[in-house]
Coordinates of C-alpha atoms in Angstrom, one line a residue:
Chain O
M1 CA -43.3 48.0 -19.9
L2 CA -44.0 44.3 -19.3
K3 CA -45.0 42.8 -22.6
L4 CA -47.8 40.3 -22.5
G5 CA -48.2 38.3 -25.7
V6 CA -51.7 36.9 -26.4
P7 CA -53.2 35.3 -29.5
S8 CA -54.2 37.9 -32.1
K9 CA -57.6 36.4 -32.9
G10 CA -60.2 33.6 -32.4
R11 CA -61.4 31.4 -29.7
L12 CA -58.0 31.3 -27.9
Q13 CA -58.0 35.1 -27.7
A14 CA -61.6 35.3 -26.4
D15 CA -60.9 32.6 -23.7
T16 CA -57.6 34.3 -22.7
F17 CA -59.4 37.7 -22.3
R18 CA -62.1 36.0 -20.2
W19 CA -59.5 34.2 -18.0
F20 CA -57.7 37.5 -17.3
S21 CA -61.0 39.5 -16.7
D22 CA -62.2 36.8 -14.2
R23 CA -59.1 37.8 -12.2
G24 CA -59.7 41.5 -12.4
I25 CA -57.5 42.3 -15.4
V26 CA -59.2 43.6 -18.5
L27 CA -57.5 43.0 -21.8
R28 CA -58.9 45.0 -24.7
R29 CA -58.1 45.3 -28.3
S30 CA -57.8 48.9 -29.6
D31 CA -61.0 50.4 -30.8
D32 CA -60.1 49.8 -34.3
G33 CA -60.3 46.0 -34.3
R34 CA -58.1 45.7 -37.4
E35 CA -55.1 47.1 -35.5
Y36 CA -53.0 44.6 -33.7
A37 CA -52.7 46.6 -30.5
G38 CA -54.5 46.7 -27.3
A39 CA -54.7 47.9 -23.7
V40 CA -54.5 46.4 -20.2
E41 CA -56.7 47.8 -17.4
G42 CA -56.4 46.9 -13.8
V43 CA -52.6 46.8 -13.6
D44 CA -50.0 49.5 -14.5
G45 CA -46.9 49.0 -16.7
V46 CA -48.2 46.1 -18.8
E47 CA -48.4 46.3 -22.6
L48 CA -50.6 44.0 -24.6
V49 CA -48.9 42.4 -27.7
L50 CA -51.2 40.6 -30.1
L51 CA -49.4 37.8 -31.9
S52 CA -50.2 34.7 -34.0
A53 CA -50.4 31.9 -31.4
G54 CA -47.8 30.0 -33.3
E55 CA -45.3 32.9 -33.0
I56 CA -45.7 33.4 -29.3
P57 CA -43.2 30.6 -28.4
R58 CA -40.5 32.1 -30.6
E59 CA -41.0 35.6 -29.0
L60 CA -40.9 34.1 -25.5
G61 CA -37.8 32.1 -26.4
A62 CA -36.0 35.2 -27.6
G63 CA -37.1 37.2 -24.6
R64 CA -38.8 39.8 -26.7
I65 CA -42.0 39.4 -24.7
H66 CA -42.0 38.8 -20.9
L67 CA -45.2 36.7 -20.7
G68 CA -47.2 34.9 -23.3
V69 CA -50.3 32.7 -23.6
T70 CA -50.1 29.8 -26.0
G71 CA -50.5 26.0 -26.0
L72 CA -48.0 23.8 -24.3
D73 CA -47.8 21.8 -27.6
M74 CA -46.6 24.9 -29.5
V75 CA -43.9 25.7 -26.9
R76 CA -42.6 22.1 -26.7
E77 CA -42.6 21.8 -30.5
K78 CA -41.1 25.2 -31.5
L79 CA -38.5 25.9 -28.8
P80 CA -35.2 24.1 -29.0
D81 CA -34.8 23.9 -25.2
P82 CA -38.2 24.7 -23.7
D83 CA -37.3 23.9 -20.0
R84 CA -34.4 26.4 -20.1
Q85 CA -36.2 29.0 -22.2
V86 CA -39.6 29.4 -20.5
L87 CA -41.4 28.7 -17.3
A88 CA -45.1 27.7 -17.2
L89 CA -46.8 30.0 -14.7
A90 CA -50.4 28.9 -15.0
E91 CA -52.5 26.4 -16.9
L92 CA -55.5 28.3 -18.1
G93 CA -58.1 25.5 -18.3
F94 CA -59.0 25.8 -22.0
G95 CA -57.5 25.0 -25.4
F96 CA -57.2 21.4 -24.4
A97 CA -55.5 19.2 -27.0
D98 CA -53.9 15.8 -26.9
L99 CA -51.2 15.0 -29.4
I100 CA -51.8 11.4 -30.4
V101 CA -50.6 8.8 -32.9
A102 CA -53.3 7.2 -35.1
V103 CA -53.4 4.4 -37.6
P104 CA -56.2 2.9 -39.8
K105 CA -58.8 1.3 -37.6
F106 CA -58.7 -1.9 -39.7
W107 CA -55.1 -2.5 -38.6
I108 CA -56.4 -4.9 -36.0
D109 CA -52.9 -6.2 -35.4
V110 CA -51.6 -2.8 -34.2
D111 CA -52.5 -1.4 -30.7
C112 CA -49.3 0.2 -29.5
M113 CA -45.9 1.6 -30.5
D114 CA -44.2 -1.8 -30.2
D115 CA -46.7 -3.1 -32.9
L116 CA -46.0 0.0 -35.0
D117 CA -42.3 -0.7 -34.9
A118 CA -42.8 -4.3 -35.9
V119 CA -45.1 -3.3 -38.8
A120 CA -42.6 -0.6 -39.9
A121 CA -39.9 -3.3 -40.4
T122 CA -42.2 -5.4 -42.6
F123 CA -43.6 -2.4 -44.4
R124 CA -40.2 -1.2 -45.4
A125 CA -39.3 -4.6 -46.7
T126 CA -42.6 -4.9 -48.7
H127 CA -42.9 -1.4 -50.1
G128 CA -39.2 -0.3 -50.3
H129 CA -39.6 2.8 -48.3
R130 CA -40.0 3.7 -44.6
L131 CA -43.4 3.9 -43.0
R132 CA -44.6 7.5 -43.3
V133 CA -46.0 9.4 -40.3
A134 CA -47.8 12.7 -41.3
T135 CA -47.6 15.5 -38.7
K136 CA -46.8 19.1 -38.1
Y137 CA -45.2 18.3 -34.8
H138 CA -41.9 17.0 -36.1
K139 CA -39.8 17.5 -33.0
L140 CA -42.3 16.0 -30.5
V141 CA -43.1 13.1 -32.7
R142 CA -39.4 12.3 -33.4
A143 CA -38.6 12.4 -29.6
F144 CA -41.6 10.2 -28.8
F145 CA -40.7 7.6 -31.5
Q146 CA -37.1 7.7 -30.3
K147 CA -38.2 7.1 -26.7
H148 CA -40.2 4.0 -28.0
A149 CA -37.2 3.0 -30.1
V150 CA -39.2 2.8 -33.3
A151 CA -37.1 2.3 -36.5
D152 CA -37.8 2.4 -40.2
Y153 CA -40.3 5.3 -40.1
R154 CA -40.1 8.7 -41.7
I155 CA -41.9 12.0 -40.9
V156 CA -43.8 13.7 -43.7
D157 CA -44.9 17.2 -43.1
S158 CA -48.6 17.9 -42.9
Q159 CA -49.8 21.4 -41.9
G160 CA -53.5 20.6 -42.1
A161 CA -56.1 18.0 -42.9
T162 CA -53.6 15.5 -41.6
E163 CA -56.2 12.8 -41.0
G164 CA -56.8 12.7 -44.8
T165 CA -53.1 11.9 -45.7
I166 CA -53.6 8.1 -45.1
K167 CA -56.5 7.9 -47.5
N168 CA -54.6 10.0 -50.0
L169 CA -51.7 7.5 -49.8
T170 CA -49.1 10.1 -48.6
A171 CA -48.8 8.6 -45.1
E172 CA -49.5 5.3 -43.3
A173 CA -49.9 6.8 -39.8
I174 CA -50.5 10.3 -38.4
A175 CA -49.6 12.3 -35.3
D176 CA -51.9 15.2 -34.6
I177 CA -53.8 17.0 -31.9
T178 CA -57.3 15.8 -31.3
T179 CA -60.0 17.4 -29.2
S180 CA -62.7 14.8 -29.9
G181 CA -62.5 11.4 -31.7
A182 CA -65.0 12.5 -34.3
T183 CA -62.6 13.4 -37.1
L184 CA -60.5 10.3 -36.5
E185 CA -63.7 8.1 -36.6
A186 CA -64.8 9.8 -39.9
N187 CA -61.4 9.0 -41.4
H188 CA -61.4 5.4 -40.3
L189 CA -58.6 5.9 -37.8
K190 CA -57.9 4.8 -34.3
V191 CA -55.6 6.1 -31.6
L192 CA -52.6 4.0 -30.5
G193 CA -52.1 3.1 -26.8
D194 CA -49.0 4.2 -24.9
G195 CA -50.8 7.4 -24.0
P196 CA -50.8 10.7 -25.8
I197 CA -47.4 12.1 -26.9
L198 CA -48.5 15.3 -25.0
K199 CA -51.5 16.6 -23.1
S200 CA -51.7 20.2 -23.9
Q201 CA -53.7 23.2 -22.9
A202 CA -53.5 27.0 -23.1
T203 CA -50.8 28.1 -20.6
L204 CA -49.3 31.4 -19.4
F205 CA -45.6 31.2 -19.9
A206 CA -42.8 33.5 -18.6
A207 CA -39.7 34.1 -20.8
R208 CA -36.5 33.3 -18.8
D209 CA -34.3 35.3 -21.1
A210 CA -36.5 38.5 -21.0
D211 CA -35.2 41.6 -19.3
W212 CA -37.1 41.5 -16.0
D213 CA -35.3 44.2 -14.0
A214 CA -37.4 47.2 -15.1
V215 CA -40.7 45.4 -14.9
R216 CA -40.6 43.8 -11.4
P217 CA -43.4 46.0 -9.9
A218 CA -45.8 45.1 -12.8
L219 CA -44.9 41.4 -12.5
Q220 CA -45.6 41.5 -8.7
T221 CA -49.0 43.1 -9.2
L222 CA -49.9 40.5 -11.9
A223 CA -48.6 37.7 -9.7
T224 CA -50.8 38.8 -6.8
K225 CA -54.0 39.2 -9.0
L226 CA -53.4 36.0 -10.9
N227 CA -52.1 34.0 -8.0
L228 CA -48.9 33.1 -9.7
D229 CA -45.9 31.3 -8.2
L230 CA -42.8 33.2 -9.3
S231 CA -40.3 31.1 -7.4
G232 CA -39.0 29.3 -10.5
L233 CA -38.3 32.5 -12.4
Chain S
M1 CA -13.5 32.7 -25.9
I2 CA -13.1 29.2 -27.3
E3 CA -12.8 30.0 -31.0
R4 CA -12.9 26.5 -32.2
A5 CA -13.5 23.1 -30.8
Y6 CA -11.5 22.7 -27.5
L7 CA -8.9 25.3 -28.6
D8 CA -8.4 29.0 -28.0
D9 CA -6.6 31.0 -30.6
A10 CA -6.5 28.3 -33.3
R11 CA -8.2 30.2 -36.1
S12 CA -5.1 32.2 -37.1
G13 CA -1.4 32.7 -36.4
A14 CA 0.7 30.3 -34.3
G15 CA -2.4 28.5 -32.9
L16 CA -3.7 27.7 -36.4
E17 CA -0.2 26.7 -37.6
A18 CA 0.1 24.3 -34.7
L19 CA -3.2 22.7 -35.5
Q20 CA -2.5 22.5 -39.2
S21 CA 0.8 20.8 -38.5
E22 CA -0.9 18.4 -36.2
V23 CA -3.4 17.5 -38.9
A24 CA -0.7 17.2 -41.5
G25 CA 1.4 15.0 -39.2
I26 CA -1.4 12.5 -38.7
L27 CA -2.3 12.6 -42.4
A28 CA 1.3 11.8 -43.2
Q29 CA 1.3 8.8 -41.0
F30 CA -1.9 7.6 -42.7
R31 CA -0.4 8.2 -46.1
D32 CA 2.7 6.2 -45.0
A33 CA 0.4 3.4 -44.2
G34 CA -0.7 3.3 -47.8
A35 CA -3.7 5.6 -47.8
Q36 CA -4.8 7.7 -50.7
V37 CA -5.9 11.2 -49.4
V38 CA -9.5 12.0 -50.4
E39 CA -11.7 15.1 -49.8
P40 CA -15.4 14.3 -49.8
A41 CA -18.1 16.9 -50.1
S42 CA -19.3 18.7 -47.0
L43 CA -22.9 18.7 -48.2
L44 CA -24.5 15.3 -48.6
K45 CA -27.8 14.0 -49.9
A46 CA -30.0 13.7 -46.8
E47 CA -31.8 10.6 -48.3
T48 CA -28.8 8.3 -47.9
L49 CA -28.3 9.2 -44.3
L50 CA -32.1 9.1 -43.5
D51 CA -32.2 5.6 -45.0
L52 CA -29.2 4.5 -42.9
Y53 CA -29.9 6.1 -39.5
G54 CA -33.6 7.0 -39.7
E55 CA -35.3 10.2 -38.5
A56 CA -33.0 10.3 -35.5
I57 CA -30.4 11.8 -37.8
R58 CA -32.4 15.0 -37.9
A59 CA -31.8 15.5 -34.2
R60 CA -28.1 14.9 -34.7
A61 CA -27.1 16.5 -38.0
Y62 CA -27.8 19.9 -39.6
M63 CA -30.3 19.6 -42.3
T64 CA -31.0 22.1 -45.1
S65 CA -32.7 22.0 -48.4
D66 CA -33.0 23.5 -51.9
D67 CA -35.1 22.9 -55.0
L68 CA -33.3 19.6 -55.5
G69 CA -34.2 18.2 -52.1
E70 CA -32.9 17.8 -48.6
Q71 CA -29.2 18.1 -47.8
V72 CA -27.2 17.5 -44.7
L73 CA -23.9 18.9 -43.5
R74 CA -21.8 15.7 -43.2
P75 CA -21.9 14.3 -39.6
D76 CA -19.1 12.0 -40.5
F77 CA -16.9 11.0 -43.4
T78 CA -17.8 7.3 -43.5
V79 CA -20.8 7.5 -45.7
P80 CA -19.4 9.7 -48.5
I81 CA -16.2 7.6 -48.5
V82 CA -18.1 4.3 -48.7
E83 CA -20.2 5.8 -51.6
R84 CA -17.1 6.9 -53.4
H85 CA -15.4 3.6 -52.9
L86 CA -18.4 1.7 -54.1
A87 CA -18.6 3.9 -57.2
L88 CA -14.9 4.0 -58.2
G89 CA -13.0 1.7 -55.9
L90 CA -10.2 -0.7 -56.5
E91 CA -9.6 -3.2 -53.8
P92 CA -8.0 -3.4 -51.4
A93 CA -8.1 0.3 -50.7
R94 CA -6.9 2.6 -48.0
Y95 CA -8.2 6.2 -47.7
A96 CA -7.2 9.1 -45.4
Y97 CA -9.0 12.4 -45.0
A98 CA -9.2 15.5 -42.8
G99 CA -11.8 18.1 -42.4
P100 CA -14.7 19.4 -40.3
V101 CA -17.9 17.5 -39.4
W102 CA -21.0 19.0 -37.9
R103 CA -23.2 17.5 -35.2
K104 CA -26.0 19.1 -33.2
Q105 CA -25.3 19.1 -29.5
A106 CA -27.6 19.8 -26.6
G107 CA -27.8 20.3 -22.9
A108 CA -25.4 21.6 -20.2
G109 CA -21.7 21.2 -20.9
R110 CA -22.4 20.7 -24.6
R111 CA -19.6 19.6 -26.9
A112 CA -18.5 21.5 -29.9
A113 CA -21.0 21.3 -32.9
E114 CA -18.2 21.7 -35.5
Y115 CA -14.9 19.9 -35.1
L116 CA -12.2 18.4 -37.2
Q117 CA -11.7 14.7 -37.9
V118 CA -8.6 13.1 -39.4
G119 CA -9.5 9.6 -40.5
F120 CA -8.4 6.4 -42.1
E121 CA -10.5 3.7 -43.7
I122 CA -9.6 0.3 -45.2
F123 CA -11.8 -1.7 -47.6
D124 CA -10.4 -5.2 -47.8
R125 CA -12.2 -8.6 -48.3
E126 CA -9.2 -10.6 -47.0
D127 CA -8.4 -11.6 -43.4
P128 CA -10.6 -9.3 -41.3
A129 CA -8.6 -9.9 -38.1
R130 CA -5.5 -8.6 -39.8
V131 CA -7.3 -5.5 -41.0
D132 CA -8.8 -4.8 -37.6
A133 CA -5.3 -5.0 -36.0
E134 CA -3.8 -2.8 -38.7
V135 CA -6.3 0.0 -38.1
F136 CA -6.1 -0.2 -34.3
G137 CA -2.3 -0.4 -34.5
L138 CA -2.0 2.6 -36.7
I139 CA -4.2 4.8 -34.4
S140 CA -2.3 3.5 -31.3
Q141 CA 0.9 4.5 -33.0
V142 CA -0.3 8.0 -33.8
L143 CA -1.6 8.5 -30.3
D144 CA 1.4 6.9 -28.6
G145 CA 2.6 8.9 -25.6
S146 CA -0.6 10.9 -25.2
G147 CA -1.5 9.1 -22.0
L148 CA -4.9 7.9 -23.3
S149 CA -6.9 5.1 -21.9
V150 CA -8.4 2.5 -24.3
A151 CA -11.8 0.8 -24.6
T152 CA -12.4 -2.1 -27.0
G153 CA -15.3 -4.3 -27.8
D154 CA -16.8 -6.5 -30.6
V155 CA -20.4 -6.1 -31.7
G156 CA -19.9 -9.3 -33.7
L157 CA -20.0 -11.3 -30.4
V158 CA -23.6 -10.2 -29.6
L159 CA -24.6 -10.7 -33.2
A160 CA -23.2 -14.3 -33.0
A161 CA -25.0 -14.9 -29.7
I162 CA -28.2 -13.9 -31.5
D163 CA -27.5 -16.3 -34.4
A164 CA -26.8 -19.0 -31.9
L165 CA -30.2 -18.9 -30.3
G166 CA -32.3 -22.0 -31.1
T167 CA -35.3 -19.9 -32.0
S168 CA -37.3 -18.6 -35.0
E169 CA -35.6 -16.6 -37.7
T170 CA -38.2 -13.8 -37.2
R171 CA -37.1 -13.3 -33.6
K172 CA -33.4 -13.3 -34.6
A173 CA -34.1 -10.7 -37.3
A174 CA -36.0 -8.5 -34.8
L175 CA -33.1 -8.7 -32.3
R176 CA -30.5 -8.0 -34.9
R177 CA -32.5 -5.0 -36.1
H178 CA -32.4 -3.4 -32.7
V179 CA -28.8 -4.4 -31.6
W180 CA -27.9 -0.7 -31.7
R181 CA -30.9 0.4 -29.5
P182 CA -30.1 -1.2 -26.1
A183 CA -33.4 -0.3 -24.4
R184 CA -35.6 -1.7 -27.2
F185 CA -33.2 -4.8 -27.5
Q186 CA -33.8 -5.5 -23.8
R187 CA -37.5 -5.2 -24.2
L188 CA -37.5 -7.6 -27.1
L189 CA -35.5 -10.2 -25.1
S190 CA -38.1 -10.0 -22.3
R191 CA -41.0 -10.2 -24.9
F192 CA -39.5 -13.3 -26.4
G193 CA -38.5 -14.7 -23.0
A194 CA -40.0 -14.0 -19.6
D195 CA -43.0 -12.0 -20.9
H196 CA -44.0 -14.4 -23.7
T197 CA -46.8 -16.1 -21.9
A198 CA -48.2 -12.9 -20.4
R199 CA -48.2 -11.2 -23.9
F200 CA -50.2 -13.9 -25.5
S201 CA -52.7 -14.4 -22.7
A202 CA -53.7 -10.7 -22.7
P203 CA -57.4 -10.6 -23.6
D204 CA -57.2 -8.5 -26.8
M205 CA -54.3 -10.5 -28.2
K206 CA -56.0 -13.8 -27.2
A207 CA -59.2 -12.8 -28.9
L208 CA -57.3 -11.8 -32.1
L209 CA -55.4 -15.1 -32.3
D210 CA -58.4 -17.2 -31.4
A211 CA -60.3 -15.7 -34.3
Y212 CA -57.4 -16.3 -36.6
R213 CA -57.2 -20.0 -35.6
R214 CA -60.9 -20.4 -36.2
G215 CA -60.3 -19.0 -39.6
E216 CA -62.3 -15.8 -38.8
A217 CA -59.6 -13.2 -39.0
E218 CA -61.1 -11.8 -42.2
K219 CA -64.4 -11.3 -40.4
L220 CA -62.7 -9.5 -37.6
L221 CA -60.8 -7.4 -40.2
A222 CA -64.1 -6.4 -41.9
K223 CA -65.5 -5.2 -38.5
G224 CA -62.4 -3.0 -38.2
G225 CA -63.9 -0.8 -40.9
R226 CA -62.8 0.4 -44.4
Q227 CA -59.4 -0.3 -45.7
V228 CA -57.6 3.0 -46.0
G229 CA -53.9 3.6 -46.9
L230 CA -51.1 1.8 -48.6
R231 CA -50.8 -1.0 -46.1
G232 CA -53.4 -3.5 -47.2
R233 CA -55.5 -6.2 -45.7
A234 CA -53.1 -8.9 -46.9
E235 CA -50.4 -7.3 -44.8
V236 CA -52.6 -7.1 -41.7
L237 CA -53.5 -10.8 -42.2
G238 CA -49.8 -11.6 -42.7
R239 CA -48.8 -10.0 -39.5
I240 CA -51.6 -11.8 -37.6
A241 CA -50.2 -15.1 -39.0
Q242 CA -46.8 -14.0 -37.9
L243 CA -48.1 -13.2 -34.4
S244 CA -49.8 -16.7 -34.3
E245 CA -46.5 -18.3 -35.2
E246 CA -44.7 -16.2 -32.6
A247 CA -47.3 -17.3 -29.9
E248 CA -46.6 -20.9 -30.7
T249 CA -42.8 -20.5 -30.7
P250 CA -41.5 -21.6 -27.3
A251 CA -40.3 -18.7 -25.1
L252 CA -36.5 -18.1 -25.0
T253 CA -35.2 -20.0 -22.0
T254 CA -33.5 -18.2 -19.2
G255 CA -30.3 -20.0 -20.3
E256 CA -30.7 -18.3 -23.7
T257 CA -31.4 -14.8 -22.5
D258 CA -28.6 -15.3 -19.9
L259 CA -26.2 -16.1 -22.7
I260 CA -26.9 -12.8 -24.4
S261 CA -26.7 -10.9 -21.1
A262 CA -23.4 -12.6 -20.3
I263 CA -22.0 -11.3 -23.6
L264 CA -23.4 -7.8 -23.1
T265 CA -22.2 -7.4 -19.5
L266 CA -18.8 -8.9 -20.2
K267 CA -15.9 -6.8 -18.9
G268 CA -12.3 -7.6 -18.6
S269 CA -9.0 -7.7 -20.5
M270 CA -9.1 -8.9 -24.1
P271 CA -7.6 -12.4 -23.1
D272 CA -10.1 -12.6 -20.2
A273 CA -12.9 -11.9 -22.6
L274 CA -11.7 -14.6 -25.0
A275 CA -11.4 -17.1 -22.2
F276 CA -14.9 -16.2 -20.9
V277 CA -16.5 -16.6 -24.3
R278 CA -14.8 -20.0 -24.8
S279 CA -15.9 -21.1 -21.3
L280 CA -19.6 -20.5 -22.3
G281 CA -19.2 -23.7 -24.4
E282 CA -21.6 -22.4 -27.0
P283 CA -20.8 -23.9 -30.4
G284 CA -22.5 -20.9 -32.2
L285 CA -19.9 -18.5 -30.6
V286 CA -16.9 -20.5 -31.8
P287 CA -16.3 -18.6 -35.0
A288 CA -16.6 -15.2 -33.3
A289 CA -14.2 -16.4 -30.6
D290 CA -11.8 -17.6 -33.2
Q291 CA -12.0 -14.2 -34.9
L292 CA -11.3 -12.5 -31.5
E293 CA -8.3 -14.8 -31.0
R294 CA -6.9 -14.3 -34.4
R295 CA -7.2 -10.5 -34.0
M296 CA -5.3 -10.7 -30.7
E297 CA -2.6 -12.8 -32.4
T298 CA -2.2 -10.2 -35.1
M299 CA -2.2 -7.4 -32.6
E300 CA 0.5 -9.1 -30.5
A301 CA 2.6 -9.6 -33.7
R302 CA 2.4 -5.8 -34.0
R303 CA 3.7 -5.5 -30.5
I304 CA 0.3 -4.5 -29.0
A305 CA 0.0 -5.9 -25.5
T306 CA -3.6 -7.3 -25.6
A307 CA -3.5 -8.3 -21.9
K308 CA -3.5 -4.6 -21.2
L309 CA -6.5 -3.8 -23.4
P310 CA -9.8 -3.6 -21.6
F311 CA -12.8 -5.2 -23.4
E312 CA -16.5 -4.6 -22.9
G313 CA -19.2 -6.7 -24.5
S314 CA -21.6 -3.8 -25.0
Y315 CA -19.0 -1.2 -26.2
G316 CA -20.0 0.5 -29.5
R317 CA -23.6 -0.4 -29.5
T318 CA -25.0 3.1 -29.1
S319 CA -22.9 5.1 -31.6
L320 CA -24.1 6.6 -34.8
E321 CA -21.7 4.6 -36.9
Y322 CA -23.4 1.3 -37.5
Y323 CA -20.4 -0.8 -36.1
D324 CA -20.9 -4.5 -36.3
G325 CA -17.5 -6.0 -35.4
F326 CA -14.4 -4.9 -33.7
V327 CA -14.8 -1.4 -32.0
F328 CA -12.4 0.8 -30.0
G329 CA -12.0 4.2 -28.5
F330 CA -9.2 6.3 -26.9
Y331 CA -10.2 8.5 -24.0
A332 CA -8.4 11.2 -22.0
P333 CA -8.6 10.1 -18.4
G334 CA -9.9 12.8 -15.9
R335 CA -10.7 15.2 -18.8
D336 CA -14.5 15.4 -18.8
D337 CA -14.2 18.6 -20.8
L338 CA -12.8 16.7 -23.7
P339 CA -14.7 14.2 -25.9
V340 CA -13.4 10.8 -26.9
I341 CA -10.1 11.5 -28.7
A342 CA -10.3 8.7 -31.3
T343 CA -12.9 6.1 -32.2
G344 CA -13.0 3.3 -34.8
G345 CA -14.4 0.0 -35.8
R346 CA -15.6 -2.4 -38.4
Y347 CA -18.8 -1.5 -40.3
D348 CA -19.5 -4.2 -42.8
A349 CA -23.2 -3.8 -42.2
L350 CA -23.2 -0.2 -43.4
T351 CA -21.5 -1.1 -46.7
R352 CA -24.1 -3.8 -47.1
V353 CA -26.9 -1.3 -46.7
L354 CA -25.3 1.2 -49.1
G355 CA -23.9 -1.3 -51.6
G356 CA -26.3 -4.2 -51.5
A357 CA -24.6 -7.0 -53.5
D358 CA -21.4 -4.8 -53.8
A359 CA -20.9 -4.8 -50.0
V360 CA -17.3 -4.7 -49.0
P361 CA -15.9 -5.3 -45.5
A362 CA -14.6 -2.1 -44.1
V363 CA -12.8 -0.8 -41.0
G364 CA -12.2 2.9 -40.2
A365 CA -11.2 5.2 -37.4
I366 CA -11.0 8.9 -36.7
I367 CA -8.9 11.1 -34.5
R368 CA -10.0 14.6 -33.3
P369 CA -6.9 16.7 -33.7
E370 CA -8.3 19.7 -31.8
A371 CA -9.1 17.7 -28.7
L372 CA -5.7 16.0 -29.0
L373 CA -3.9 19.3 -29.1
A374 CA -6.0 20.6 -26.2
L375 CA -4.9 17.6 -24.2
R376 CA -1.3 18.0 -25.1
A377 CA -1.3 21.7 -24.2
T378 CA -2.1 20.9 -20.6

């Protein structure tokens, strides 16, 4: 069976189900909504696997599922070598999220990463510790800061309510996904220039390390219905 | 199957014995050179390395943690040896060590993540040129006959070129801070030079500085909204004052940026490099050139033919090690499958960061015995 991993609940699941049904494939949870199992109608040989959206990258990376729907941000953050491990087959047009860097709005001397680097040097000299950046996207943020050659900062982990960390004096800057500017505005923050770290949306990925031999017919049927380009797989 | 870095069959039996005797042989030469053998811990406090190298260390080293905090599997011996020396050391001191280090690797053709280093470090406040020559001479002697090619450089030259600039201390500090990040360093040079005018005529920057000069920076700050976080209004105002100062500081001339580029793109033999630095006629470079000359004299006295040593002005700027003076490496020509066989250099800056007022000038070098054996086996 070709294993298709989709988010186990919420908005992301509903949107995923709709995206597939618009293309003639009906995904359904089992009648008992509490059981994390489901069915696929409209194509043979495909098994629905309901997983927490955050775990789908790991399962794809290990090749335990063949296909999976999750955010590009999750895949880039959680897989050590995403380009080698997965292939993006389709952007689904929902779950949009930009990963951005934000600082207090009253920092009128800071507009871009270059400014942040300069401020980090002075901040460390003044306060005796490195400028703290709160985020749950450790890997992506580290790579972005390295690309911009920012020194004298440190990442502090924040799994939620990240915008509040600055007010609570546990961080000086944050890196988080934002769908609208409202939360940032309410917390007196502004987004830095130099573009988002990543523009993300829900994406259908294929696992390069999955065993594809036995599931080729199902994959072909899916590819035709969903209009997927399999040439990179 | 490659069982350990660069070697088949070196985890037991004859292969292991060959490796152990190689390691012991190198250590014996280091001991003969007056070194005390030390064995630092494999698990280091992450905080020290994070303070030295920043977050980038997490992408390079293996981190772990327990209830006492974060730890890191040592990515090199330098930090624990410096810490030990600062805590207990008598000077001058020479140390030797052997053991594995761990560094994350990535990408195609990745290097081994766990490999052995056999190293030698000198802590000595006297006559740096002599100490540089001693370490280089010792490593050359150990590697003699292995057919390796050599690279040398001196990070002290570019640091001296920065000091020689007739510009603000703030700019010099910014350039010094990013010497080890070549791309950012180049951006700073442009920002202080060719891009200076454009930067300060950009509309937002101009509005900010105009407000500051009219004494209205605080008003602008108030419009920015509530003060949140640890970095306060005074710090924001302080940076604006700094920006205003920077705007009024004349741009670096092309002559000045060319001088830095000339040092960084310098390539030739060691005597050629010295002649070139002298020919620049920059008084600020004289002490660094004298140091280079004195080092060459001591090397010649040790029968090292400096005319045959290649010298690169930017060598050693991108490594993890915080080198800020003489630097060198030994490479296996035509063996892309092997890493650099030995590297070394002066790292006074690192001891300054770790030791503060107790800073002590230091030079060290490591040899990778597995790679060396792999080279000799073919």
